[in-house]
XYZ file of C-alpha atoms in Angstrom:
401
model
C 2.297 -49.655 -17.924
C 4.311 -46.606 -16.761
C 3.420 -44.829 -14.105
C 1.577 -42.045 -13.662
C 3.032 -38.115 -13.624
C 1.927 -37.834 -9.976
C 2.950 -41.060 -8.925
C 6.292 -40.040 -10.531
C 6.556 -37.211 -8.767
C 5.344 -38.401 -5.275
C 8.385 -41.405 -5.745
C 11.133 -38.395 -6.804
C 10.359 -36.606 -3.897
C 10.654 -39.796 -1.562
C 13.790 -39.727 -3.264
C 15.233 -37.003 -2.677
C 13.675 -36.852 1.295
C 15.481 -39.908 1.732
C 18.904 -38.205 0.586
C 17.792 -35.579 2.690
C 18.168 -37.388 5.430
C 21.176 -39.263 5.342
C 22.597 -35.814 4.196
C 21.363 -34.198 7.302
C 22.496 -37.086 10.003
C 26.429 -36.689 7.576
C 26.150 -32.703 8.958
C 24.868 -33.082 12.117
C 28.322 -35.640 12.761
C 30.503 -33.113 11.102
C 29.548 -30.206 12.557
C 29.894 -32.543 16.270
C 33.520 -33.326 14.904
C 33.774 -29.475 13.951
C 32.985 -28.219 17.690
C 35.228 -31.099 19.433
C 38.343 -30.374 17.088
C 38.140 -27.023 17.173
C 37.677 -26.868 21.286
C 40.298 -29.858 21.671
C 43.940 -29.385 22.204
C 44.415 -29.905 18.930
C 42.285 -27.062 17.950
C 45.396 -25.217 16.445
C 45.959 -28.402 13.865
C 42.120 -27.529 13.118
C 42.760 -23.856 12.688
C 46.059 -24.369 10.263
C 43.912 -26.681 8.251
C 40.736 -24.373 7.392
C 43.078 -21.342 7.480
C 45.598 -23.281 4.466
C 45.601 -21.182 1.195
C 45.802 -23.214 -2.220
C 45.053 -22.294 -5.814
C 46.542 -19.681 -8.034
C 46.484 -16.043 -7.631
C 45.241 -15.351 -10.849
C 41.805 -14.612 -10.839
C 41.833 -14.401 -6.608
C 41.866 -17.627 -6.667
C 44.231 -18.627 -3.949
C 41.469 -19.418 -1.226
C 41.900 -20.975 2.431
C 40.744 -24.326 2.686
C 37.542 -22.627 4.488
C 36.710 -20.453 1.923
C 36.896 -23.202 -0.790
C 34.487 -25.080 1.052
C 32.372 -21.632 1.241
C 32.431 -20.607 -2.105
C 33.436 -23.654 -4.044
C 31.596 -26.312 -2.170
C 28.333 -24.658 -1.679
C 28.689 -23.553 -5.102
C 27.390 -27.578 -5.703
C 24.594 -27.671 -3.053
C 23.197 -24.173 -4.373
C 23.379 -25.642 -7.945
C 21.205 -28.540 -6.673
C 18.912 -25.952 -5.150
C 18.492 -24.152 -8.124
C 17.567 -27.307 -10.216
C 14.584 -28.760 -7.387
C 13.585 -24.922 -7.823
C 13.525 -24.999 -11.707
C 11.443 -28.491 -11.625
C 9.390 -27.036 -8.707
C 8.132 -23.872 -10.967
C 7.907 -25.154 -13.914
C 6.342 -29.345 -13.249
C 6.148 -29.470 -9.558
C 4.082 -27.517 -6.525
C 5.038 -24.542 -7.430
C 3.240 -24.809 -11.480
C 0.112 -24.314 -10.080
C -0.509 -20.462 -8.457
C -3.144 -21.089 -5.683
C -0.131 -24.053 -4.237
C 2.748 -21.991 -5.360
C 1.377 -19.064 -3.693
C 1.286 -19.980 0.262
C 5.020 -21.223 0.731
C 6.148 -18.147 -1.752
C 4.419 -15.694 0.900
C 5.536 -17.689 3.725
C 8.799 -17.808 2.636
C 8.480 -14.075 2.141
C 7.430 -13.549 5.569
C 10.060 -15.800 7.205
C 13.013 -13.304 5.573
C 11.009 -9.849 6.218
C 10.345 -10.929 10.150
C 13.667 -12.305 11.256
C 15.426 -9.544 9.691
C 13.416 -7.470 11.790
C 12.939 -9.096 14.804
C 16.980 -9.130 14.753
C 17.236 -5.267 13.437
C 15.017 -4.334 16.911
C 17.012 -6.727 18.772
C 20.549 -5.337 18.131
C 19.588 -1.698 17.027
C 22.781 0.133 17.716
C 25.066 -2.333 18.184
C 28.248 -2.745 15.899
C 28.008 -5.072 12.890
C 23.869 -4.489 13.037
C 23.530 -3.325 9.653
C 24.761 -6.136 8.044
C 23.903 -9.339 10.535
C 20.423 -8.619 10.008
C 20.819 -10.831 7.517
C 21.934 -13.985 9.002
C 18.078 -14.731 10.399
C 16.682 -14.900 6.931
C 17.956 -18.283 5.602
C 16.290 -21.870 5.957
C 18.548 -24.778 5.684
C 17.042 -27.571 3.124
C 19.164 -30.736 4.249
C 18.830 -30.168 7.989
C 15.236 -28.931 7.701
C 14.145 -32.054 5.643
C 16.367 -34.194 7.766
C 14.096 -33.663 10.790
C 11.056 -33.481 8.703
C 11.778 -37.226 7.876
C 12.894 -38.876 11.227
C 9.718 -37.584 12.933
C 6.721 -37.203 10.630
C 6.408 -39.845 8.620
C 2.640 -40.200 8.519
C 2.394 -35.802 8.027
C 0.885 -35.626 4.747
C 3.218 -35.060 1.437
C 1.838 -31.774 0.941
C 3.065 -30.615 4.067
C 6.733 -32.183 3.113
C 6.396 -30.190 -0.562
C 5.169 -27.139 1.448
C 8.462 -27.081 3.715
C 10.114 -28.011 0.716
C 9.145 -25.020 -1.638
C 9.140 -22.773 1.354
C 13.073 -24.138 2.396
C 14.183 -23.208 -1.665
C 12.617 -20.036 -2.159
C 13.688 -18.791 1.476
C 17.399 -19.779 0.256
C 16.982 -18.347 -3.105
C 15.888 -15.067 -1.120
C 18.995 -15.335 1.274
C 21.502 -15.970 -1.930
C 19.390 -12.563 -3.105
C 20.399 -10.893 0.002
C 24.626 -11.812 -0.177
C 24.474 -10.948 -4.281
C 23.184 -7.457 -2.919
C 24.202 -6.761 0.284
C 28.069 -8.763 0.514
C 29.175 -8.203 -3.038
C 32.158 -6.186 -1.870
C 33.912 -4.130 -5.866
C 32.292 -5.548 -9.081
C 34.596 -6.377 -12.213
C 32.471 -5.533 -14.694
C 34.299 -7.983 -17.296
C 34.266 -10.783 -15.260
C 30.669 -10.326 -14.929
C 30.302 -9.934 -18.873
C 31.997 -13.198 -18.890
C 30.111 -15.190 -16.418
C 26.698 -13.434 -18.916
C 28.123 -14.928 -21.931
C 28.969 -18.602 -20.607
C 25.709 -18.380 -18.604
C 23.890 -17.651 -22.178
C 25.788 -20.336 -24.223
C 25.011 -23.061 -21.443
C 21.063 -21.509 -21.765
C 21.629 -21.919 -25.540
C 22.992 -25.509 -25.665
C 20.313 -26.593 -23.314
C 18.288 -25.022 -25.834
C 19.811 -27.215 -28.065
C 19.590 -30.283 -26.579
C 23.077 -31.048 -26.423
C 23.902 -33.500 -23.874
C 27.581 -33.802 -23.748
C 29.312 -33.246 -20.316
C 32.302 -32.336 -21.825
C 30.969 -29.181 -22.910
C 28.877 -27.918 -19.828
C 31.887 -29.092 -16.832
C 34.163 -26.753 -18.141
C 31.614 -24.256 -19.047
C 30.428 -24.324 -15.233
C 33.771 -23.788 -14.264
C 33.811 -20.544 -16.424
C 30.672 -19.767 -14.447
C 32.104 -20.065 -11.152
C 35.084 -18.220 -11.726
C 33.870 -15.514 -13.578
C 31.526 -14.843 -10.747
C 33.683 -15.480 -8.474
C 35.780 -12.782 -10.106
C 33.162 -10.180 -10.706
C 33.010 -9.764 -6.973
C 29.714 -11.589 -6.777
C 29.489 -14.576 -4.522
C 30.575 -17.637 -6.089
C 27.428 -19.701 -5.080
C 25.696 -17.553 -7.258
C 26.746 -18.960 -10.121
C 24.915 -22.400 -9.090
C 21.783 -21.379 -8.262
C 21.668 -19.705 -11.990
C 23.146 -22.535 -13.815
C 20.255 -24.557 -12.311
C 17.547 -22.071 -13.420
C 18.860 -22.513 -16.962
C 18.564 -26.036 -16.860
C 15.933 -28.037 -18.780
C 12.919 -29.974 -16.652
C 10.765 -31.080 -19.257
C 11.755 -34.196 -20.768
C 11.704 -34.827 -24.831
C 9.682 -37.156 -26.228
C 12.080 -41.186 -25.625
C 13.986 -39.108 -23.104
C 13.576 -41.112 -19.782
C 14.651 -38.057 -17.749
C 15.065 -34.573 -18.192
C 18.851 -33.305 -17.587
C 17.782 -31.761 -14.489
C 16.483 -34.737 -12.878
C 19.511 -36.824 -14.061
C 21.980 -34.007 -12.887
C 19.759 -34.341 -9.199
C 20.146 -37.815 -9.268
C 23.714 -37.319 -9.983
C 24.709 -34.247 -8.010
C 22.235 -34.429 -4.870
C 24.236 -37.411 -2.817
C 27.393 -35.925 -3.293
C 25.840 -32.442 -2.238
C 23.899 -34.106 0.750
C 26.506 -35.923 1.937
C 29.992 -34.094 1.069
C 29.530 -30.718 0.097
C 27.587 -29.542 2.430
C 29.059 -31.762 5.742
C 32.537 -30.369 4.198
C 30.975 -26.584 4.510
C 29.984 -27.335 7.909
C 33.293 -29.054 9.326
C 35.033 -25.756 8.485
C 32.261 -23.431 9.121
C 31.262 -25.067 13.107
C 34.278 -24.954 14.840
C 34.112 -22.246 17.224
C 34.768 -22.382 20.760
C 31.936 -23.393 23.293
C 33.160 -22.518 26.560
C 30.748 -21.191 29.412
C 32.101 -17.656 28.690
C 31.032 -17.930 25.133
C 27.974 -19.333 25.720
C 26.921 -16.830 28.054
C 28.064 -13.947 25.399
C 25.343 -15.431 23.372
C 22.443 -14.904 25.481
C 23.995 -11.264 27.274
C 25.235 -9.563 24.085
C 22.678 -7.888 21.625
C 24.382 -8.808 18.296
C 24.290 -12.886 18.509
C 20.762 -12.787 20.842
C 19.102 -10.777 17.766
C 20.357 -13.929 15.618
C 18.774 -16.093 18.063
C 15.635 -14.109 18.465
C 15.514 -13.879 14.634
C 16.044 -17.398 13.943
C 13.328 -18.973 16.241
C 10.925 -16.298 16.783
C 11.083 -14.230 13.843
C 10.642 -17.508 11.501
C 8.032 -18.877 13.710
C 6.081 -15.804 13.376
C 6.801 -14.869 9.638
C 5.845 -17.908 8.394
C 3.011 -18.908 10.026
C 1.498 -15.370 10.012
C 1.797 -14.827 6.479
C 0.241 -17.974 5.879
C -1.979 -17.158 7.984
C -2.996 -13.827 6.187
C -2.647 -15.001 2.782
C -5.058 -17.560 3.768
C -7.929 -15.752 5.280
C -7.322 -13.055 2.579
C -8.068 -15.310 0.394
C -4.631 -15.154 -1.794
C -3.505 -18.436 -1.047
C -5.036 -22.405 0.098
C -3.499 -24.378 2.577
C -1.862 -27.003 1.402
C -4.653 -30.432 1.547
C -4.427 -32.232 3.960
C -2.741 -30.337 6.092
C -3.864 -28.028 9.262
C -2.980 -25.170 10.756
C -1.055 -26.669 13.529
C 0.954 -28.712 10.932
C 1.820 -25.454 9.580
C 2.728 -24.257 13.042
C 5.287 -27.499 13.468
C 6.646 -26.548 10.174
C 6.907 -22.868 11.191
C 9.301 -23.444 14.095
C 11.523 -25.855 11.949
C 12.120 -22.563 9.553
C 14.117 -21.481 12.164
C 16.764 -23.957 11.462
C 19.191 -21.721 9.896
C 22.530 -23.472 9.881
C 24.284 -24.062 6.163
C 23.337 -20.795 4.676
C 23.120 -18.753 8.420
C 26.557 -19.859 8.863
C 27.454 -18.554 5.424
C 26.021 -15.406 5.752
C 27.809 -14.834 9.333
C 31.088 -15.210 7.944
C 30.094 -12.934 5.183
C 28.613 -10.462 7.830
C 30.848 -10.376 10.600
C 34.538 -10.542 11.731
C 36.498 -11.848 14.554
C 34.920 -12.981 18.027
C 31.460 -11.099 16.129
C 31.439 -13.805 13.530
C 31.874 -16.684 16.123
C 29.456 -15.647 18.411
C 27.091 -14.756 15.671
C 28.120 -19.030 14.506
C 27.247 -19.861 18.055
C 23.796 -18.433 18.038
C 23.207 -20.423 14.922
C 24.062 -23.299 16.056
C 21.946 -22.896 19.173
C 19.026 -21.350 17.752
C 18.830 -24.513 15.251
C 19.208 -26.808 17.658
C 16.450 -25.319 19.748
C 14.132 -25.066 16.545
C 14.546 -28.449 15.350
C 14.083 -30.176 18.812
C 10.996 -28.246 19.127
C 9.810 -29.134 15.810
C 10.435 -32.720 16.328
C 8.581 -32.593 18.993
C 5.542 -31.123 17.312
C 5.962 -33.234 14.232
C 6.049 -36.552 16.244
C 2.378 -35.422 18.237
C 1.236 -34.280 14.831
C 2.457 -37.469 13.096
C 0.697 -39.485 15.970
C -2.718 -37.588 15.299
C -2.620 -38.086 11.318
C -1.649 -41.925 11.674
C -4.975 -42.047 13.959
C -6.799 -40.079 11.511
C -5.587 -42.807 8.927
C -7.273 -45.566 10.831
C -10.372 -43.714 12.358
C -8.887 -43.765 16.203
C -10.579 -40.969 18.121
């Protein structure tokens, strides 16, 4: 007997939690060998290595090592992204408007708050009108990472709501560098990245299954938008949106699902650790540190990132709730949602991203610091929540008072 869609769906999300996971412990070590490298006396090897151009200069492709892992490498995890988002709208959570609702407007309200928490913060300040910006993002693999070490008995709703909330939130941020950090448009290369973004909509379409049409046709993708001036991760998060969820009748899975199962580990575990060795290694002395907390430009990040997600997210969950525009998610309570709410505020992948997008020079780094910081703050104080909340729902389970 096969089992049953929700049972499906409850094991493909353990699934991918558990990659998750492992994903998130992979970044946490690189981004520890990313801060002791680059703060070691071989800091200049470290610097010579992410600084290294390679590729052709056609098509502005000769990249640093560091911006290959930026725009190449996160190309893969945003494609990912864009295919859990796909299978979330159109099977998943997110099919059904009263749950796709709350972690829509939540996600909403963690991007419009940060932003300007972080505007008030550093009004005036150089660089102000464009790190604004860095605040708005969630990261999935680190946010689900902690989600999974300390809350095992939250209920799966929760873990779907954090889920949805994490992939629209980064959907919103990618948003937010197409408008905001394209810098010139090539208005063929765009044309081009249309056409091969149609014919891979078409032969999905089609059925057609063949890998040897769609890798080079992602390549095209990438390159065109790469070209157009667009950021390059761009082009993942709309090849995954074109990609089919619904599987034919005698097809076991539908090509998104196979292309998670496929793509997700080496996302989790390479792509985005890779991102972060190149993207974390800025220099932690006491001077810097300090910087952090005394200068307007990296404290608005920090502000942003733990206050201005704590308080968009659970507020407008909050107010879609009691207007009556959204349900919580069952199962779950409003202090659940508060745990959840603080753990937005781990920006790092996409943060990181956006402050080198943002920001140059000893801005960008200290900007990179107060990510850093801010998500380390955010996701100790969410474990901390999740584990009490964790402890009550497991006593729920067995009718403890």
């Amino acid at each position: 007997m096969t089992a049953s869609r929700p049972a499906r769906m409850a094991a493909e999300f353990a699934r991918y939690l558990r990659t998750e996971t492992t994903g998130g412990i992979i970044l946490l070590a690189a981004t520890a060998v990313a801060l002791i490298w680059a703060n070691s006396p071989l800091r200049e090897v470290y610097q010579a290595v992410r600084d290294f151009h390679l590729g052709p200069e056609f098509l502005h492709l000769n990249l640093s090592i560091g911006d290959w892992a930026k725009d190449g490498l996160l190309a893969l995890f945003f494609f990912v992204a864009g295919l859990e988002l796909k299978r979330e709208l159109v099977v998943g959570e997110l099919s059904r408007f009263k749950q796709a609702v709350l972690p829509v407007i939540a996600a909403v309200g963690g991007m419009v708050v940060p932003a300007v928490f972080a505007l008030a913060v550093a009004w005036g300040s150089p660089g102000a009108d464009r790190a604004w910006a860095i605040p708005v993002a969630t990261d999935i693999a680190f946010a689900l990472g902690v989600l999974a070490l300390t809350a095992s008995n939250l209920p799966s709703s929760a873990r779907v709501f954090l889920l949805s909330l994490a992939v629209v939130d980064d959907l919103g941020a990618i948003l937010v560098i197409a408008i905001v950090f394209t810098t010139g448009f090539n208005l063929v290369a765009a044309g081009v990245a249309v056409v091969a973004l149609a014919l891979y909509a078409f032969l999905q379409h089609k059925r057609v299954r063949t890998s040897w049409l769609y890798v080079p046709l992602a390549l095209i993708v990438w390159v065109a938008v790469h070209s157009a001036g667009i950021h390059a991760t761009i082009a993942g998060v709309a090849l995954g949106l074109l990609t089919r969820v619904r599987p034919d009748e005698g097809e076991a899975e539908s090509p998104a699902l196979r292309l998670e199962h496929r793509l997700q580990p080496w996302s989790a575990a390479v792509a985005v650790p890779l991102f972060a060795l190149f993207a974390a290694g800025i220099s932690v002395s006491g001077g810097a540190l300090g910087e952090v907390f005394t200068t307007a430009l990296p404290l608005a990040v920090l502000i942003g990132l733990i206050g201005g997600k704590f308080v968009g997210i659970l507020g407008a969950s909050l107010l879609a709730v009691r207007l009556r525009i959204a349900e919580k998610p069952s199962g779950t309570g409003w202090r659940d949602i508060a745990a959840l709410a603080l753990l937005g505020g781990v920006g790092f992948t996409v943060s990181l991203l956006i402050a080198d997008l943002a920001l140059e020079g000893e801005a960008a780094e200290l900007a990179k610091a107060a990510v850093l910081i801010a998500s380390a703050i955010a996701s100790l104080g969410a474990a901390a929540l999740l584990v009490r909340r964790s402890r009550a729902h497991a006593r729920a389970d067995t009718g403890e008072d």
